[in-house]
Coordinates of C-alpha atoms in Angstrom, one line a residue:
M377 CA 23.4 10.7 -13.3
P378 CA 24.9 11.1 -9.8
I379 CA 23.1 13.2 -7.1
A380 CA 23.8 16.9 -6.8
E381 CA 23.0 19.1 -3.8
S382 CA 20.1 20.6 -5.7
L383 CA 17.5 18.7 -7.9
S384 CA 14.9 19.9 -10.3
V385 CA 11.4 18.5 -9.9
K386 CA 11.9 16.4 -13.0
Q387 CA 15.0 14.8 -11.5
A388 CA 13.1 14.2 -8.3
R389 CA 10.3 12.6 -10.2
R390 CA 12.7 10.3 -12.1
L391 CA 14.3 9.3 -8.8
A392 CA 10.9 8.5 -7.3
L393 CA 9.7 6.5 -10.3
A394 CA 12.9 4.4 -10.5
A395 CA 12.8 3.7 -6.7
Q396 CA 9.2 2.5 -7.1
G397 CA 10.1 0.0 -9.8
F398 CA 8.8 1.9 -12.8
T399 CA 12.0 1.9 -14.8
Q400 CA 12.3 -1.9 -15.0
R401 CA 11.1 -3.7 -18.1
R402 CA 8.0 -5.8 -17.7
P403 CA 8.7 -9.5 -17.9
A404 CA 7.1 -11.4 -20.8
E405 CA 5.8 -13.9 -18.2
V406 CA 5.7 -13.0 -14.5
Q407 CA 7.3 -15.6 -12.3
R408 CA 7.7 -15.9 -8.5
R409 CA 11.1 -14.3 -8.6
H410 CA 9.7 -11.2 -10.2
V411 CA 7.0 -10.9 -7.6
R412 CA 9.5 -11.6 -4.8
A413 CA 11.9 -8.9 -6.1
M414 CA 9.2 -6.3 -6.4
L415 CA 7.8 -7.1 -2.9
E416 CA 11.3 -6.6 -1.4
R417 CA 11.7 -3.3 -3.3
L418 CA 8.5 -1.8 -2.1
G419 CA 8.5 -3.5 1.4
V420 CA 4.9 -2.8 2.0
L421 CA 1.5 -3.1 0.3
Q422 CA -1.4 -1.2 1.9
I423 CA -4.5 -3.3 2.4
D424 CA -8.0 -1.8 2.0
S425 CA -11.4 -3.3 2.2
V426 CA -13.0 -1.6 -0.9
N427 CA -13.5 -4.1 -3.7
A428 CA -15.0 -1.9 -6.4
L429 CA -12.3 -3.1 -8.8
V430 CA -10.1 -5.6 -7.0
R431 CA -8.6 -5.4 -3.4
S432 CA -6.1 -2.7 -3.5
H433 CA -3.1 -4.8 -2.4
Y434 CA -3.2 -6.7 -5.7
L435 CA -2.8 -3.6 -7.9
P436 CA 0.8 -2.4 -7.2
L437 CA 2.3 -5.6 -8.7
F438 CA 0.0 -5.3 -11.7
S439 CA 1.0 -1.7 -12.2
R440 CA 4.7 -2.6 -12.3
L441 CA 4.8 -6.2 -13.6
G442 CA 1.7 -6.4 -15.7
T443 CA -0.6 -9.5 -15.8
Y444 CA 0.3 -11.9 -13.0
P445 CA -1.7 -14.7 -11.3
L446 CA -3.4 -13.3 -8.2
A447 CA -2.5 -16.6 -6.5
M448 CA 1.2 -15.6 -6.6
L449 CA 0.5 -12.7 -4.2
E450 CA -1.8 -14.8 -2.1
E451 CA 0.8 -17.5 -1.8
A452 CA 3.4 -15.0 -0.8
A453 CA 1.1 -13.5 1.8
W454 CA -0.8 -16.4 3.3
S455 CA 0.7 -19.7 2.4
S456 CA 2.0 -22.0 5.1
G457 CA 5.0 -23.1 3.1
R458 CA 8.4 -21.9 1.9
Q459 CA 6.8 -19.5 -0.6
R460 CA 5.6 -17.2 2.1
R461 CA 7.3 -13.8 1.8
L462 CA 4.9 -11.4 3.6
F463 CA 3.2 -10.9 6.9
E464 CA 0.4 -8.7 8.0
Y465 CA 0.9 -5.8 10.4
W466 CA 0.5 -2.1 10.9
G467 CA 3.1 -0.8 8.5
H468 CA 1.5 2.0 6.4
E469 CA -2.0 1.5 7.8
A470 CA -3.0 -2.2 7.6
S471 CA -0.3 -3.7 5.4
L472 CA 1.4 -6.7 3.9
L473 CA 5.0 -6.3 4.8
S474 CA 8.1 -8.1 3.5
L475 CA 9.1 -10.9 6.0
E476 CA 12.6 -9.3 6.3
L477 CA 10.9 -6.4 8.1
Y478 CA 9.4 -8.5 10.9
P479 CA 12.3 -8.0 13.3
L480 CA 12.2 -4.3 12.6
M481 CA 8.6 -4.2 13.8
R482 CA 9.1 -5.9 17.2
W483 CA 9.6 -2.6 19.0
R484 CA 6.3 -1.4 17.7
M485 CA 4.6 -4.5 19.0
R486 CA 6.1 -4.0 22.4
R487 CA 4.9 -0.4 22.4
A488 CA 1.4 -1.6 21.5
S489 CA 1.4 -4.1 24.4
E490 CA 2.2 -1.1 26.7
G491 CA -0.7 0.9 25.2
R492 CA 1.5 3.2 23.1
G493 CA 1.3 3.9 19.4
I494 CA -2.2 2.4 19.0
Y495 CA -5.8 3.7 19.0
Q496 CA -6.8 5.0 22.4
Q497 CA -9.9 2.8 22.4
L498 CA -7.8 -0.3 21.8
A499 CA -5.2 0.8 24.4
R500 CA -7.9 1.3 27.0
F501 CA -9.3 -2.2 26.2
G502 CA -5.9 -3.7 26.7
R503 CA -5.6 -2.1 30.1
E504 CA -9.1 -3.0 31.3
Q505 CA -9.9 -6.3 29.6
Q506 CA -7.0 -8.6 30.2
P507 CA -9.2 -11.5 31.2
V508 CA -11.0 -11.4 27.8
I509 CA -7.6 -11.0 26.0
R510 CA -6.2 -14.1 27.8
R511 CA -9.3 -16.1 27.1
V512 CA -9.2 -15.3 23.4
L513 CA -5.4 -16.1 23.3
D514 CA -6.1 -19.4 24.9
A515 CA -8.8 -20.2 22.3
V516 CA -6.4 -19.4 19.5
R517 CA -3.6 -21.5 21.1
D518 CA -6.0 -24.5 21.5
Q519 CA -8.0 -24.3 18.3
G520 CA -5.6 -22.9 15.7
A521 CA -6.4 -20.2 13.2
L522 CA -9.6 -18.4 14.1
G523 CA -11.6 -15.4 12.9
A524 CA -13.3 -12.9 15.2
G525 CA -16.8 -14.2 14.1
S526 CA -16.2 -17.7 15.4
L527 CA -15.2 -16.3 18.9
S528 CA -17.8 -13.6 19.3
S529 CA -20.1 -14.0 22.3
R530 CA -22.3 -10.9 21.5
E531 CA -26.0 -11.5 20.9
E532 CA -27.0 -8.1 19.6
R533 CA -26.4 -7.1 16.0
A534 CA -23.2 -5.3 15.3
G535 CA -23.4 -1.6 14.5
P536 CA -21.4 0.1 11.7
W537 CA -17.7 0.7 11.5
W538 CA -15.8 0.1 14.7
D539 CA -18.6 -1.5 16.7
W540 CA -16.5 -4.5 17.5
S541 CA -17.3 -7.4 19.8
A542 CA -15.1 -7.9 22.9
E543 CA -13.4 -10.8 21.1
K544 CA -12.6 -8.8 18.1
H545 CA -11.1 -6.1 20.3
A546 CA -9.1 -8.7 22.0
L547 CA -7.8 -10.2 18.7
E548 CA -6.9 -6.7 17.4
W549 CA -5.0 -5.9 20.7
L550 CA -3.1 -9.3 20.5
F551 CA -2.4 -8.6 16.8
A552 CA -1.0 -5.1 17.5
A553 CA 1.1 -6.6 20.4
G554 CA 2.5 -9.3 18.2
E555 CA 1.0 -12.2 20.3
V556 CA -1.0 -13.4 17.3
T557 CA -0.5 -12.8 13.6
V558 CA -2.6 -13.4 10.5
A559 CA -2.4 -16.9 9.2
G560 CA -4.7 -16.4 6.2
R561 CA -8.0 -14.9 5.2
R562 CA -11.5 -16.3 4.8
G563 CA -13.0 -13.9 2.2
F564 CA -11.7 -10.7 3.6
E565 CA -11.9 -11.8 7.3
R566 CA -8.6 -12.2 9.1
L567 CA -7.8 -15.6 10.6
Y568 CA -5.5 -15.3 13.6
D569 CA -2.9 -17.8 14.9
L570 CA 0.2 -17.8 17.0
P571 CA 3.3 -16.4 15.2
E572 CA 5.3 -19.6 15.8
R573 CA 2.7 -21.6 13.8
V574 CA 2.7 -19.1 10.9
L575 CA 6.1 -17.4 10.4
P576 CA 9.4 -19.0 9.6
P577 CA 11.3 -20.0 12.8
S578 CA 14.3 -18.0 11.5
M579 CA 12.3 -14.8 11.7
L580 CA 11.2 -15.4 15.3
A581 CA 14.6 -16.7 16.6
G582 CA 16.8 -14.3 14.7
A583 CA 18.6 -11.4 16.3
E584 CA 16.4 -8.4 17.0
P585 CA 17.8 -4.9 16.6
D586 CA 17.2 -2.3 19.3
E587 CA 14.6 0.4 18.7
P588 CA 17.0 3.1 17.2
E589 CA 18.6 0.6 14.9
A590 CA 15.2 -0.8 13.7
Q591 CA 13.9 2.7 13.1
R592 CA 17.1 3.6 11.2
R593 CA 16.7 0.6 8.9
L594 CA 13.0 1.3 8.4
L595 CA 13.8 4.9 7.4
L596 CA 16.6 3.8 5.1
H597 CA 14.1 1.3 3.4
S598 CA 11.7 4.2 3.1
A599 CA 14.3 6.3 1.4
R600 CA 15.3 3.5 -1.0
A601 CA 11.6 2.9 -1.9
L602 CA 10.8 6.6 -2.4
G603 CA 14.0 7.8 -4.1
V604 CA 13.8 11.3 -2.7
A605 CA 11.6 12.5 0.1
T606 CA 11.2 14.9 3.0
E607 CA 11.4 13.8 6.6
K608 CA 7.6 13.7 6.8
D609 CA 7.5 11.6 3.6
L610 CA 10.0 9.2 5.0
R611 CA 8.3 8.7 8.3
D612 CA 4.9 8.3 6.6
Y613 CA 6.0 5.2 4.7
F614 CA 6.0 3.1 7.9
R615 CA 4.1 5.6 10.0
L616 CA 6.9 6.3 12.4
E617 CA 6.5 8.9 15.2
P618 CA 8.0 12.3 14.4
G619 CA 10.4 12.3 17.4
D620 CA 11.8 8.9 16.4
S621 CA 12.0 9.8 12.8
K622 CA 13.8 13.1 13.2
A623 CA 16.4 11.6 15.6
R624 CA 17.1 8.6 13.3
L625 CA 17.2 10.7 10.2
A626 CA 19.9 12.9 11.7
E627 CA 21.9 9.8 12.5
L628 CA 21.6 8.4 9.0
V629 CA 22.8 11.8 7.5
E630 CA 25.7 11.9 9.9
E631 CA 26.9 8.4 8.9
G632 CA 26.5 9.3 5.2
A633 CA 23.7 6.8 4.4
L634 CA 21.3 9.6 3.4
L635 CA 22.2 12.8 1.6
P636 CA 20.4 16.1 2.2
V637 CA 19.3 17.7 -1.1
R638 CA 17.1 20.6 -2.1
V639 CA 14.3 20.1 -4.6
Q640 CA 13.2 23.0 -6.7
G641 CA 9.9 24.3 -5.3
W642 CA 9.9 22.2 -2.2
Q643 CA 9.9 24.1 1.0
A644 CA 11.1 21.3 3.3
Q645 CA 14.6 19.7 3.2
A646 CA 14.7 16.5 1.2
Y647 CA 16.9 13.4 1.5
C648 CA 17.9 10.6 -0.8
P649 CA 20.1 7.5 -0.5
A650 CA 23.8 8.2 -0.9
D651 CA 24.1 5.7 -3.9
A652 CA 21.0 6.9 -5.7
V653 CA 21.3 7.5 -9.5
I654 CA 18.9 9.6 -11.5
P655 CA 17.7 7.9 -14.7
R656 CA 18.0 9.9 -17.9
K657 CA 14.4 9.0 -18.9
V658 CA 11.4 7.0 -17.6
A659 CA 9.1 5.4 -20.0
A660 CA 6.4 4.0 -17.7
S661 CA 2.7 3.4 -18.3
A662 CA 0.4 2.2 -15.5
L663 CA -2.9 2.5 -13.8
L664 CA -2.3 3.1 -10.1
S665 CA -4.2 2.0 -7.0
P666 CA -5.5 4.9 -4.9
F667 CA -3.3 3.3 -2.2
D668 CA -0.2 2.8 -4.3
S669 CA 3.0 3.8 -2.5
L670 CA 3.9 6.1 -5.3
V671 CA 0.9 8.3 -4.6
W672 CA -0.5 7.5 -1.1
E673 CA 1.1 10.6 0.4
R674 CA -1.1 13.1 -1.3
A675 CA 1.1 16.2 -0.6
R676 CA 4.2 14.5 -2.0
T677 CA 2.2 13.4 -5.1
E678 CA 1.3 17.1 -5.7
R679 CA 4.9 18.2 -5.2
L680 CA 6.2 15.6 -7.6
F681 CA 3.5 15.5 -10.3
D682 CA 1.6 18.7 -9.9
F683 CA -1.4 16.4 -9.4
R684 CA -3.9 17.0 -6.7
Y685 CA -5.4 13.7 -5.7
R686 CA -8.1 13.0 -3.1
L687 CA -10.1 9.8 -2.5
E688 CA -13.8 10.4 -3.0
I689 CA -15.2 7.0 -1.8
Y690 CA -16.6 8.6 1.3
T691 CA -17.7 11.8 -0.4
P692 CA -21.5 12.0 -1.1
Q693 CA -22.1 11.2 -4.8
H694 CA -23.3 14.7 -5.7
K695 CA -20.2 16.2 -4.3
R696 CA -17.7 14.0 -6.1
V697 CA -15.5 15.7 -8.7
Y698 CA -13.9 12.7 -10.4
G699 CA -15.7 9.6 -9.1
Y700 CA -15.9 6.8 -6.6
Y701 CA -12.8 4.7 -7.3
V702 CA -10.4 6.7 -9.3
L703 CA -7.1 5.4 -10.5
P704 CA -4.4 7.9 -11.7
F705 CA -2.8 6.9 -15.1
L706 CA 1.0 7.2 -15.3
F707 CA 2.4 7.7 -18.7
G708 CA 6.1 8.5 -19.2
E709 CA 7.0 10.7 -16.2
R710 CA 3.6 12.3 -15.7
L711 CA 0.2 11.5 -14.3
V712 CA -1.8 12.4 -17.4
A713 CA -5.3 11.2 -16.6
R714 CA -7.6 9.7 -13.9
V715 CA -10.1 6.9 -14.5
D716 CA -13.1 6.0 -12.4
L717 CA -13.3 2.2 -12.7
R718 CA -15.5 -0.6 -11.6
A719 CA -15.4 -4.3 -12.1
E720 CA -18.9 -5.7 -12.8
R721 CA -18.1 -9.3 -12.4
A722 CA -21.7 -10.6 -12.9
R723 CA -21.7 -8.9 -16.3
G724 CA -18.1 -9.8 -17.2
Q725 CA -17.1 -6.2 -17.8
L726 CA -14.7 -3.6 -16.6
V727 CA -16.6 -0.3 -16.6
V728 CA -15.1 3.1 -17.2
H729 CA -17.5 5.5 -15.5
A730 CA -15.4 8.5 -16.2
V731 CA -12.1 9.5 -17.6
H732 CA -10.6 12.9 -16.9
D733 CA -7.5 14.1 -18.7
E734 CA -5.0 16.5 -17.0
T735 CA -3.5 19.7 -18.4
P736 CA -1.6 19.4 -20.7
G737 CA -3.7 16.5 -21.9
P738 CA -2.4 13.0 -22.9
D739 CA -1.0 12.8 -26.4
E740 CA -2.0 10.1 -28.9
A741 CA 0.5 7.6 -27.6
A742 CA -0.8 8.1 -24.0
W743 CA -4.4 7.5 -25.1
S744 CA -3.5 4.4 -27.0
M745 CA -1.5 3.0 -24.0
L746 CA -4.4 3.8 -21.6
A747 CA -6.7 1.7 -23.8
E748 CA -4.1 -1.1 -23.9
R749 CA -3.7 -1.0 -20.1
L750 CA -7.5 -1.1 -19.6
G751 CA -7.7 -4.1 -21.9
E752 CA -4.9 -5.8 -20.0
M753 CA -6.6 -5.1 -16.7
A754 CA -9.9 -6.6 -17.9
D755 CA -8.0 -9.8 -19.0
W756 CA -6.2 -10.0 -15.7
L757 CA -9.4 -9.8 -13.8
G758 CA -11.1 -12.4 -16.0
L759 CA -13.5 -9.9 -17.5
Q760 CA -14.6 -10.2 -21.1
R761 CA -14.7 -6.5 -22.2
V762 CA -14.1 -2.9 -21.3
T763 CA -17.3 -0.7 -21.3
V764 CA -17.1 3.1 -21.4
H765 CA -20.0 5.0 -19.8
C766 CA -18.3 8.3 -19.9
R767 CA -19.9 10.8 -22.4
R768 CA -17.2 13.4 -22.1
P769 CA -14.9 13.9 -25.1
S770 CA -12.2 12.0 -23.4
G771 CA -14.6 9.1 -22.9
V772 CA -15.7 9.1 -26.5
R773 CA -12.0 9.1 -27.6
L774 CA -11.2 6.2 -25.3
K775 CA -14.2 4.2 -26.5
A776 CA -13.0 4.5 -30.1
L777 CA -9.5 3.3 -29.2
L778 CA -10.9 0.4 -27.3
R779 CA -13.2 -0.6 -30.2
A780 CA -10.2 -0.5 -32.5
R781 CA -8.2 -2.6 -30.1

């Protein structure tokens, strides 16, 4: 169905789900080409350190493609060969980004080197600690891929959170400025190296667009990945500055690449790609990472799905409403439930600590599919069983379906 000037929420929801890859049939066997196509479609996978289930960047591909070898994403992200398709940078927070986007991030790297667009603490370090930065860069140049731990000269024990050593600060500044990139990871620790030793020469030697053109292309990618979105939604995808975003958005509308549309119930103006087509129906079923690009902008999630979603990892346990690591469950065109999951690897089990159904609740088909997706997830993670600890009626129902499965 072609785009009209006014859309219902249902039409907007279908556009969003199609743009995010939820209208494509899951392959019987996931191959590299499926992974590559989905990475290009999304453009960015947010990285998060929490490992209660599996590192978050692995989940979006599972949600859309089904069971796939984790090594396929690792190969695309950190291999040194031709299979590399991603690089790490500040996209939507810490992210894995499609290699094609590397030239579109060079302006951000230059701004970072000038102390703009980065944390003030890091900008101040860049101004005041250039000797340390040069020393660390020389070490990377001479020794190859290095982690912050192998360079640290601090003797006292590190404190919590952002109590970084000087060397770690230097590496993060160099990373933001594009003078080093991530060659791989040791566990979850970044290993930094020179871009010319990590990224394809074509990416480094290719033509680089100027700032306005790069920002236009990033916004257009955001629009294609989101389907329909407000200016704030669009800028959030790659965390553009409001001034840049608004100027580039006006240019994209003027040239006809994006169309202004009104979505029922949305107060702000929305935009969609000029060639967008609304599916007549979406038949999806997926457990979503808390950092999945379908739901990471919480206000948009509420506008699209009437689903208020907040991460409670850092909420004291007695104040949590839904749980520690809660995944929304997408069925059809709605988010019908949320499931608090944990992978207990030592015991070989995927544990459901809580399952909360939305209003209106899931129908029998949705409950059955949730049980199936949980079983698939356990298999994917190499766990032998799914264990339900939830005593609520929804947990009892889910346990019975899992037992039957």
